[in-house]
Amino acid sequence: MAGAEAPKAGMTISIRTRRDVVVVDPDRFLAAARQALRDRNPGLTDAEAAEAVVDVHDAVHALLDRDGTLAADAVDGEANVGGSLPGVWVSDRPDGLSPAGWLQQVVLDDPQPLRDYGCFLPADPFAVPTAGYGTRPCRAGAAGD
C-alpha cells in the first residue's frame, strides 16, 4: 500500500470523531437525558433530574455520560450505504434524535498528545496539525445510520 506507515515507539495516533444527530422531538430528547441521569444516579427523583437537565448541553452530557455517544444504538454503516436520504429524519426513536451521519479521521504524529497539555488544553484541541503529519479518513456513516 502506497504511503503505508509502520507503527513505531513514541508515535502518536489521534482519532478525531464527528457524529451528528438532529433533534426531532425536544420533549423525548429531554426525557431520555433525564432518564440517563437517573440511570447513573438512582437516588435522584424525577423532579431533581428535571432540575438538573434543563437545556441541550445538560441533555447531551447526560446521554454521553451514560452511553458514550448520542444515538448509541444506531446501526453503524459505511458512508452512503443504506440510511436515510438527506433531510429525511427518523422520527420514532425514544430519545427524540435522528442519527445524521458520522466520520472519523486518523492523524499520525500529532506533535503533542492531549494528556501532555495537562489541564491547559490548546485553544483548539480538534485542530489537525499542519502539513507534514499523516491524516487519513477512517470511516464514515450514512446519514441515517
mmCIF file with all atom_site columns, C-alpha atoms in Angstrom:
data_model
loop_
_atom_site.group_PDB
_atom_site.id
_atom_site.type_symbol
_atom_site.label_atom_id
_atom_site.label_alt_id
_atom_site.label_comp_id
_atom_site.label_asym_id
_atom_site.label_entity_id
_atom_site.label_seq_id
_atom_site.pdbx_PDB_ins_code
_atom_site.Cartn_x
_atom_site.Cartn_y
_atom_site.Cartn_z
_atom_site.occupancy
_atom_site.B_iso_or_equiv
_atom_site.pdbx_formal_charge
_atom_site.auth_seq_id
_atom_site.auth_comp_id
_atom_site.auth_asym_id
_atom_site.auth_atom_id
_atom_site.pdbx_PDB_model_num
ATOM 1   C CA . MET A 1 1   ? 0.000   0.000  0.000  1.00 0.00 ? 1   MET A CA 1
ATOM 2   C CA . ALA A 1 2   ? 1.481   3.332  -1.050 1.00 0.00 ? 2   ALA A CA 1
ATOM 3   C CA . GLY A 1 3   ? 2.041   5.714  1.846  1.00 0.00 ? 3   GLY A CA 1
ATOM 4   C CA . ALA A 1 4   ? 1.659   2.967  4.438  1.00 0.00 ? 4   ALA A CA 1
ATOM 5   C CA . GLU A 1 5   ? 3.447   3.773  7.665  1.00 0.00 ? 5   GLU A CA 1
ATOM 6   C CA . ALA A 1 6   ? 4.685   1.180  10.101 1.00 0.00 ? 6   ALA A CA 1
ATOM 7   C CA . PRO A 1 7   ? 3.983   1.814  13.794 1.00 0.00 ? 7   PRO A CA 1
ATOM 8   C CA . LYS A 1 8   ? 6.949   2.970  15.830 1.00 0.00 ? 8   LYS A CA 1
ATOM 9   C CA . ALA A 1 9   ? 7.624   3.583  19.509 1.00 0.00 ? 9   ALA A CA 1
ATOM 10  C CA . GLY A 1 10  ? 6.561   7.081  20.500 1.00 0.00 ? 10  GLY A CA 1
ATOM 11  C CA . MET A 1 11  ? 4.173   7.529  17.559 1.00 0.00 ? 11  MET A CA 1
ATOM 12  C CA . THR A 1 12  ? 1.039   9.445  18.461 1.00 0.00 ? 12  THR A CA 1
ATOM 13  C CA . ILE A 1 13  ? -2.193  8.224  16.869 1.00 0.00 ? 13  ILE A CA 1
ATOM 14  C CA . SER A 1 14  ? -5.090  10.651 17.162 1.00 0.00 ? 14  SER A CA 1
ATOM 15  C CA . ILE A 1 15  ? -8.651  9.750  16.224 1.00 0.00 ? 15  ILE A CA 1
ATOM 16  C CA . ARG A 1 16  ? -10.890 12.703 15.539 1.00 0.00 ? 16  ARG A CA 1
ATOM 17  C CA . THR A 1 17  ? -14.570 11.761 15.524 1.00 0.00 ? 17  THR A CA 1
ATOM 18  C CA . ARG A 1 18  ? -17.681 13.622 14.453 1.00 0.00 ? 18  ARG A CA 1
ATOM 19  C CA . ARG A 1 19  ? -21.177 12.264 14.992 1.00 0.00 ? 19  ARG A CA 1
ATOM 20  C CA . ASP A 1 20  ? -24.186 14.359 14.050 1.00 0.00 ? 20  ASP A CA 1
ATOM 21  C CA . VAL A 1 21  ? -27.766 13.951 15.259 1.00 0.00 ? 21  VAL A CA 1
ATOM 22  C CA . VAL A 1 22  ? -30.882 16.023 14.662 1.00 0.00 ? 22  VAL A CA 1
ATOM 23  C CA . VAL A 1 23  ? -33.355 16.738 17.451 1.00 0.00 ? 23  VAL A CA 1
ATOM 24  C CA . VAL A 1 24  ? -36.732 15.716 16.049 1.00 0.00 ? 24  VAL A CA 1
ATOM 25  C CA . ASP A 1 25  ? -38.637 15.655 19.337 1.00 0.00 ? 25  ASP A CA 1
ATOM 26  C CA . PRO A 1 26  ? -37.293 18.012 22.033 1.00 0.00 ? 26  PRO A CA 1
ATOM 27  C CA . ASP A 1 27  ? -39.563 16.590 24.761 1.00 0.00 ? 27  ASP A CA 1
ATOM 28  C CA . ARG A 1 28  ? -38.436 12.995 24.136 1.00 0.00 ? 28  ARG A CA 1
ATOM 29  C CA . PHE A 1 29  ? -34.816 14.182 23.942 1.00 0.00 ? 29  PHE A CA 1
ATOM 30  C CA . LEU A 1 30  ? -35.006 15.851 27.359 1.00 0.00 ? 30  LEU A CA 1
ATOM 31  C CA . ALA A 1 31  ? -36.919 12.901 28.840 1.00 0.00 ? 31  ALA A CA 1
ATOM 32  C CA . ALA A 1 32  ? -34.274 10.459 27.572 1.00 0.00 ? 32  ALA A CA 1
ATOM 33  C CA . ALA A 1 33  ? -31.500 12.622 29.002 1.00 0.00 ? 33  ALA A CA 1
ATOM 34  C CA . ARG A 1 34  ? -33.222 12.866 32.379 1.00 0.00 ? 34  ARG A CA 1
ATOM 35  C CA . GLN A 1 35  ? -33.640 9.087  32.396 1.00 0.00 ? 35  GLN A CA 1
ATOM 36  C CA . ALA A 1 36  ? -29.943 8.716  31.543 1.00 0.00 ? 36  ALA A CA 1
ATOM 37  C CA . LEU A 1 37  ? -29.096 10.903 34.531 1.00 0.00 ? 37  LEU A CA 1
ATOM 38  C CA . ARG A 1 38  ? -31.362 8.829  36.815 1.00 0.00 ? 38  ARG A CA 1
ATOM 39  C CA . ASP A 1 39  ? -29.785 5.611  35.462 1.00 0.00 ? 39  ASP A CA 1
ATOM 40  C CA . ARG A 1 40  ? -26.381 6.860  36.614 1.00 0.00 ? 40  ARG A CA 1
ATOM 41  C CA . ASN A 1 41  ? -27.756 8.321  39.862 1.00 0.00 ? 41  ASN A CA 1
ATOM 42  C CA . PRO A 1 42  ? -30.569 6.004  41.047 1.00 0.00 ? 42  PRO A CA 1
ATOM 43  C CA . GLY A 1 43  ? -31.322 8.153  44.097 1.00 0.00 ? 43  GLY A CA 1
ATOM 44  C CA . LEU A 1 44  ? -32.467 11.136 42.009 1.00 0.00 ? 44  LEU A CA 1
ATOM 45  C CA . THR A 1 45  ? -36.159 11.904 41.855 1.00 0.00 ? 45  THR A CA 1
ATOM 46  C CA . ASP A 1 46  ? -37.900 12.880 38.616 1.00 0.00 ? 46  ASP A CA 1
ATOM 47  C CA . ALA A 1 47  ? -38.035 16.474 39.857 1.00 0.00 ? 47  ALA A CA 1
ATOM 48  C CA . GLU A 1 48  ? -34.314 16.538 40.645 1.00 0.00 ? 48  GLU A CA 1
ATOM 49  C CA . ALA A 1 49  ? -33.472 15.131 37.205 1.00 0.00 ? 49  ALA A CA 1
ATOM 50  C CA . ALA A 1 50  ? -35.731 17.741 35.581 1.00 0.00 ? 50  ALA A CA 1
ATOM 51  C CA . GLU A 1 51  ? -33.959 20.455 37.540 1.00 0.00 ? 51  GLU A CA 1
ATOM 52  C CA . ALA A 1 52  ? -30.524 19.123 36.524 1.00 0.00 ? 52  ALA A CA 1
ATOM 53  C CA . VAL A 1 53  ? -31.279 18.690 32.802 1.00 0.00 ? 53  VAL A CA 1
ATOM 54  C CA . VAL A 1 54  ? -32.758 21.946 31.534 1.00 0.00 ? 54  VAL A CA 1
ATOM 55  C CA . ASP A 1 55  ? -31.066 22.597 28.183 1.00 0.00 ? 55  ASP A CA 1
ATOM 56  C CA . VAL A 1 56  ? -29.333 20.956 25.229 1.00 0.00 ? 56  VAL A CA 1
ATOM 57  C CA . HIS A 1 57  ? -25.896 20.939 26.848 1.00 0.00 ? 57  HIS A CA 1
ATOM 58  C CA . ASP A 1 58  ? -27.201 19.276 30.014 1.00 0.00 ? 58  ASP A CA 1
ATOM 59  C CA . ALA A 1 59  ? -29.042 16.694 27.914 1.00 0.00 ? 59  ALA A CA 1
ATOM 60  C CA . VAL A 1 60  ? -26.077 15.923 25.670 1.00 0.00 ? 60  VAL A CA 1
ATOM 61  C CA . HIS A 1 61  ? -23.760 15.471 28.646 1.00 0.00 ? 61  HIS A CA 1
ATOM 62  C CA . ALA A 1 62  ? -26.223 13.202 30.464 1.00 0.00 ? 62  ALA A CA 1
ATOM 63  C CA . LEU A 1 63  ? -26.532 10.953 27.408 1.00 0.00 ? 63  LEU A CA 1
ATOM 64  C CA . LEU A 1 64  ? -22.778 10.988 26.738 1.00 0.00 ? 64  LEU A CA 1
ATOM 65  C CA . ASP A 1 65  ? -22.024 10.124 30.370 1.00 0.00 ? 65  ASP A CA 1
ATOM 66  C CA . ARG A 1 66  ? -24.301 7.098  30.178 1.00 0.00 ? 66  ARG A CA 1
ATOM 67  C CA . ASP A 1 67  ? -23.902 5.912  26.583 1.00 0.00 ? 67  ASP A CA 1
ATOM 68  C CA . GLY A 1 68  ? -20.580 7.317  25.373 1.00 0.00 ? 68  GLY A CA 1
ATOM 69  C CA . THR A 1 69  ? -22.182 8.823  22.262 1.00 0.00 ? 69  THR A CA 1
ATOM 70  C CA . LEU A 1 70  ? -25.503 10.174 21.080 1.00 0.00 ? 70  LEU A CA 1
ATOM 71  C CA . ALA A 1 71  ? -27.883 7.727  19.401 1.00 0.00 ? 71  ALA A CA 1
ATOM 72  C CA . ALA A 1 72  ? -25.518 4.986  20.557 1.00 0.00 ? 72  ALA A CA 1
ATOM 73  C CA . ASP A 1 73  ? -27.864 2.225  19.468 1.00 0.00 ? 73  ASP A CA 1
ATOM 74  C CA . ALA A 1 74  ? -27.917 3.414  15.824 1.00 0.00 ? 74  ALA A CA 1
ATOM 75  C CA . VAL A 1 75  ? -26.529 0.858  13.408 1.00 0.00 ? 75  VAL A CA 1
ATOM 76  C CA . ASP A 1 76  ? -23.093 1.838  12.174 1.00 0.00 ? 76  ASP A CA 1
ATOM 77  C CA . GLY A 1 77  ? -22.623 1.614  8.432  1.00 0.00 ? 77  GLY A CA 1
ATOM 78  C CA . GLU A 1 78  ? -20.377 2.725  5.650  1.00 0.00 ? 78  GLU A CA 1
ATOM 79  C CA . ALA A 1 79  ? -20.931 6.127  4.079  1.00 0.00 ? 79  ALA A CA 1
ATOM 80  C CA . ASN A 1 80  ? -23.889 6.352  1.722  1.00 0.00 ? 80  ASN A CA 1
ATOM 81  C CA . VAL A 1 81  ? -24.893 2.709  2.220  1.00 0.00 ? 81  VAL A CA 1
ATOM 82  C CA . GLY A 1 82  ? -28.460 2.399  3.455  1.00 0.00 ? 82  GLY A CA 1
ATOM 83  C CA . GLY A 1 83  ? -29.682 5.086  5.767  1.00 0.00 ? 83  GLY A CA 1
ATOM 84  C CA . SER A 1 84  ? -31.995 7.971  5.072  1.00 0.00 ? 84  SER A CA 1
ATOM 85  C CA . LEU A 1 85  ? -31.812 10.471 2.267  1.00 0.00 ? 85  LEU A CA 1
ATOM 86  C CA . PRO A 1 86  ? -30.575 13.966 3.154  1.00 0.00 ? 86  PRO A CA 1
ATOM 87  C CA . GLY A 1 87  ? -33.213 15.835 5.103  1.00 0.00 ? 87  GLY A CA 1
ATOM 88  C CA . VAL A 1 88  ? -35.206 12.690 5.934  1.00 0.00 ? 88  VAL A CA 1
ATOM 89  C CA . TRP A 1 89  ? -35.141 12.120 9.685  1.00 0.00 ? 89  TRP A CA 1
ATOM 90  C CA . VAL A 1 90  ? -36.007 9.159  11.871 1.00 0.00 ? 90  VAL A CA 1
ATOM 91  C CA . SER A 1 91  ? -38.969 10.410 13.890 1.00 0.00 ? 91  SER A CA 1
ATOM 92  C CA . ASP A 1 92  ? -39.846 7.480  16.141 1.00 0.00 ? 92  ASP A CA 1
ATOM 93  C CA . ARG A 1 93  ? -36.704 6.983  18.226 1.00 0.00 ? 93  ARG A CA 1
ATOM 94  C CA . PRO A 1 94  ? -37.325 7.063  22.007 1.00 0.00 ? 94  PRO A CA 1
ATOM 95  C CA . ASP A 1 95  ? -34.533 9.600  22.515 1.00 0.00 ? 95  ASP A CA 1
ATOM 96  C CA . GLY A 1 96  ? -36.073 12.093 20.073 1.00 0.00 ? 96  GLY A CA 1
ATOM 97  C CA . LEU A 1 97  ? -32.876 12.143 17.990 1.00 0.00 ? 97  LEU A CA 1
ATOM 98  C CA . SER A 1 98  ? -32.297 11.204 14.374 1.00 0.00 ? 98  SER A CA 1
ATOM 99  C CA . PRO A 1 99  ? -28.771 9.995  13.516 1.00 0.00 ? 99  PRO A CA 1
ATOM 100 C CA . ALA A 1 100 ? -27.360 12.310 10.829 1.00 0.00 ? 100 ALA A CA 1
ATOM 101 C CA . GLY A 1 101 ? -24.023 10.712 9.988  1.00 0.00 ? 101 GLY A CA 1
ATOM 102 C CA . TRP A 1 102 ? -20.605 10.200 11.489 1.00 0.00 ? 102 TRP A CA 1
ATOM 103 C CA . LEU A 1 103 ? -16.986 10.130 10.444 1.00 0.00 ? 103 LEU A CA 1
ATOM 104 C CA . GLN A 1 104 ? -13.562 9.567  11.888 1.00 0.00 ? 104 GLN A CA 1
ATOM 105 C CA . GLN A 1 105 ? -10.142 10.751 10.839 1.00 0.00 ? 105 GLN A CA 1
ATOM 106 C CA . VAL A 1 106 ? -6.807  9.207  11.788 1.00 0.00 ? 106 VAL A CA 1
ATOM 107 C CA . VAL A 1 107 ? -3.963  11.660 12.405 1.00 0.00 ? 107 VAL A CA 1
ATOM 108 C CA . LEU A 1 108 ? -0.462  10.290 12.909 1.00 0.00 ? 108 LEU A CA 1
ATOM 109 C CA . ASP A 1 109 ? 2.292   12.014 14.868 1.00 0.00 ? 109 ASP A CA 1
ATOM 110 C CA . ASP A 1 110 ? 0.388   14.942 16.275 1.00 0.00 ? 110 ASP A CA 1
ATOM 111 C CA . PRO A 1 111 ? 3.293   16.701 17.977 1.00 0.00 ? 111 PRO A CA 1
ATOM 112 C CA . GLN A 1 112 ? 1.662   16.712 21.404 1.00 0.00 ? 112 GLN A CA 1
ATOM 113 C CA . PRO A 1 113 ? -0.902  14.201 22.738 1.00 0.00 ? 113 PRO A CA 1
ATOM 114 C CA . LEU A 1 114 ? -3.780  15.718 24.698 1.00 0.00 ? 114 LEU A CA 1
ATOM 115 C CA . ARG A 1 115 ? -2.562  14.391 28.035 1.00 0.00 ? 115 ARG A CA 1
ATOM 116 C CA . ASP A 1 116 ? 0.743   16.234 27.605 1.00 0.00 ? 116 ASP A CA 1
ATOM 117 C CA . TYR A 1 117 ? -1.142  19.523 27.856 1.00 0.00 ? 117 TYR A CA 1
ATOM 118 C CA . GLY A 1 118 ? -2.232  18.737 31.420 1.00 0.00 ? 118 GLY A CA 1
ATOM 119 C CA . CYS A 1 119 ? -5.239  20.779 32.449 1.00 0.00 ? 119 CYS A CA 1
ATOM 120 C CA . PHE A 1 120 ? -4.464  23.576 29.946 1.00 0.00 ? 120 PHE A CA 1
ATOM 121 C CA . LEU A 1 121 ? -5.671  22.298 26.572 1.00 0.00 ? 121 LEU A CA 1
ATOM 122 C CA . PRO A 1 122 ? -4.717  24.120 23.373 1.00 0.00 ? 122 PRO A CA 1
ATOM 123 C CA . ALA A 1 123 ? -7.073  26.785 22.053 1.00 0.00 ? 123 ALA A CA 1
ATOM 124 C CA . ASP A 1 124 ? -8.493  24.304 19.507 1.00 0.00 ? 124 ASP A CA 1
ATOM 125 C CA . PRO A 1 125 ? -7.895  20.699 20.609 1.00 0.00 ? 125 PRO A CA 1
ATOM 126 C CA . PHE A 1 126 ? -9.648  19.456 17.432 1.00 0.00 ? 126 PHE A CA 1
ATOM 127 C CA . ALA A 1 127 ? -7.359  21.301 15.017 1.00 0.00 ? 127 ALA A CA 1
ATOM 128 C CA . VAL A 1 128 ? -5.494  18.995 12.673 1.00 0.00 ? 128 VAL A CA 1
ATOM 129 C CA . PRO A 1 129 ? -1.723  19.545 12.733 1.00 0.00 ? 129 PRO A CA 1
ATOM 130 C CA . THR A 1 130 ? -0.192  21.480 9.861  1.00 0.00 ? 130 THR A CA 1
ATOM 131 C CA . ALA A 1 131 ? 1.103   19.753 6.732  1.00 0.00 ? 131 ALA A CA 1
ATOM 132 C CA . GLY A 1 132 ? 3.691   17.086 7.278  1.00 0.00 ? 132 GLY A CA 1
ATOM 133 C CA . TYR A 1 133 ? 1.557   14.955 9.540  1.00 0.00 ? 133 TYR A CA 1
ATOM 134 C CA . GLY A 1 134 ? -0.259  11.909 8.224  1.00 0.00 ? 134 GLY A CA 1
ATOM 135 C CA . THR A 1 135 ? -4.031  12.240 8.070  1.00 0.00 ? 135 THR A CA 1
ATOM 136 C CA . ARG A 1 136 ? -6.474  9.834  6.515  1.00 0.00 ? 136 ARG A CA 1
ATOM 137 C CA . PRO A 1 137 ? -10.240 9.448  6.731  1.00 0.00 ? 137 PRO A CA 1
ATOM 138 C CA . CYS A 1 138 ? -11.050 6.334  8.677  1.00 0.00 ? 138 CYS A CA 1
ATOM 139 C CA . ARG A 1 139 ? -14.768 5.551  8.461  1.00 0.00 ? 139 ARG A CA 1
ATOM 140 C CA . ALA A 1 140 ? -17.947 7.374  7.805  1.00 0.00 ? 140 ALA A CA 1
ATOM 141 C CA . GLY A 1 141 ? -21.554 6.523  8.493  1.00 0.00 ? 141 GLY A CA 1
ATOM 142 C CA . ALA A 1 142 ? -24.586 7.089  6.359  1.00 0.00 ? 142 ALA A CA 1
ATOM 143 C CA . ALA A 1 143 ? -26.946 9.928  7.141  1.00 0.00 ? 143 ALA A CA 1
ATOM 144 C CA . GLY A 1 144 ? -29.422 7.594  8.813  1.00 0.00 ? 144 GLY A CA 1
ATOM 145 C CA . ASP A 1 145 ? -27.071 5.041  10.343 1.00 0.00 ? 145 ASP A CA 1
#
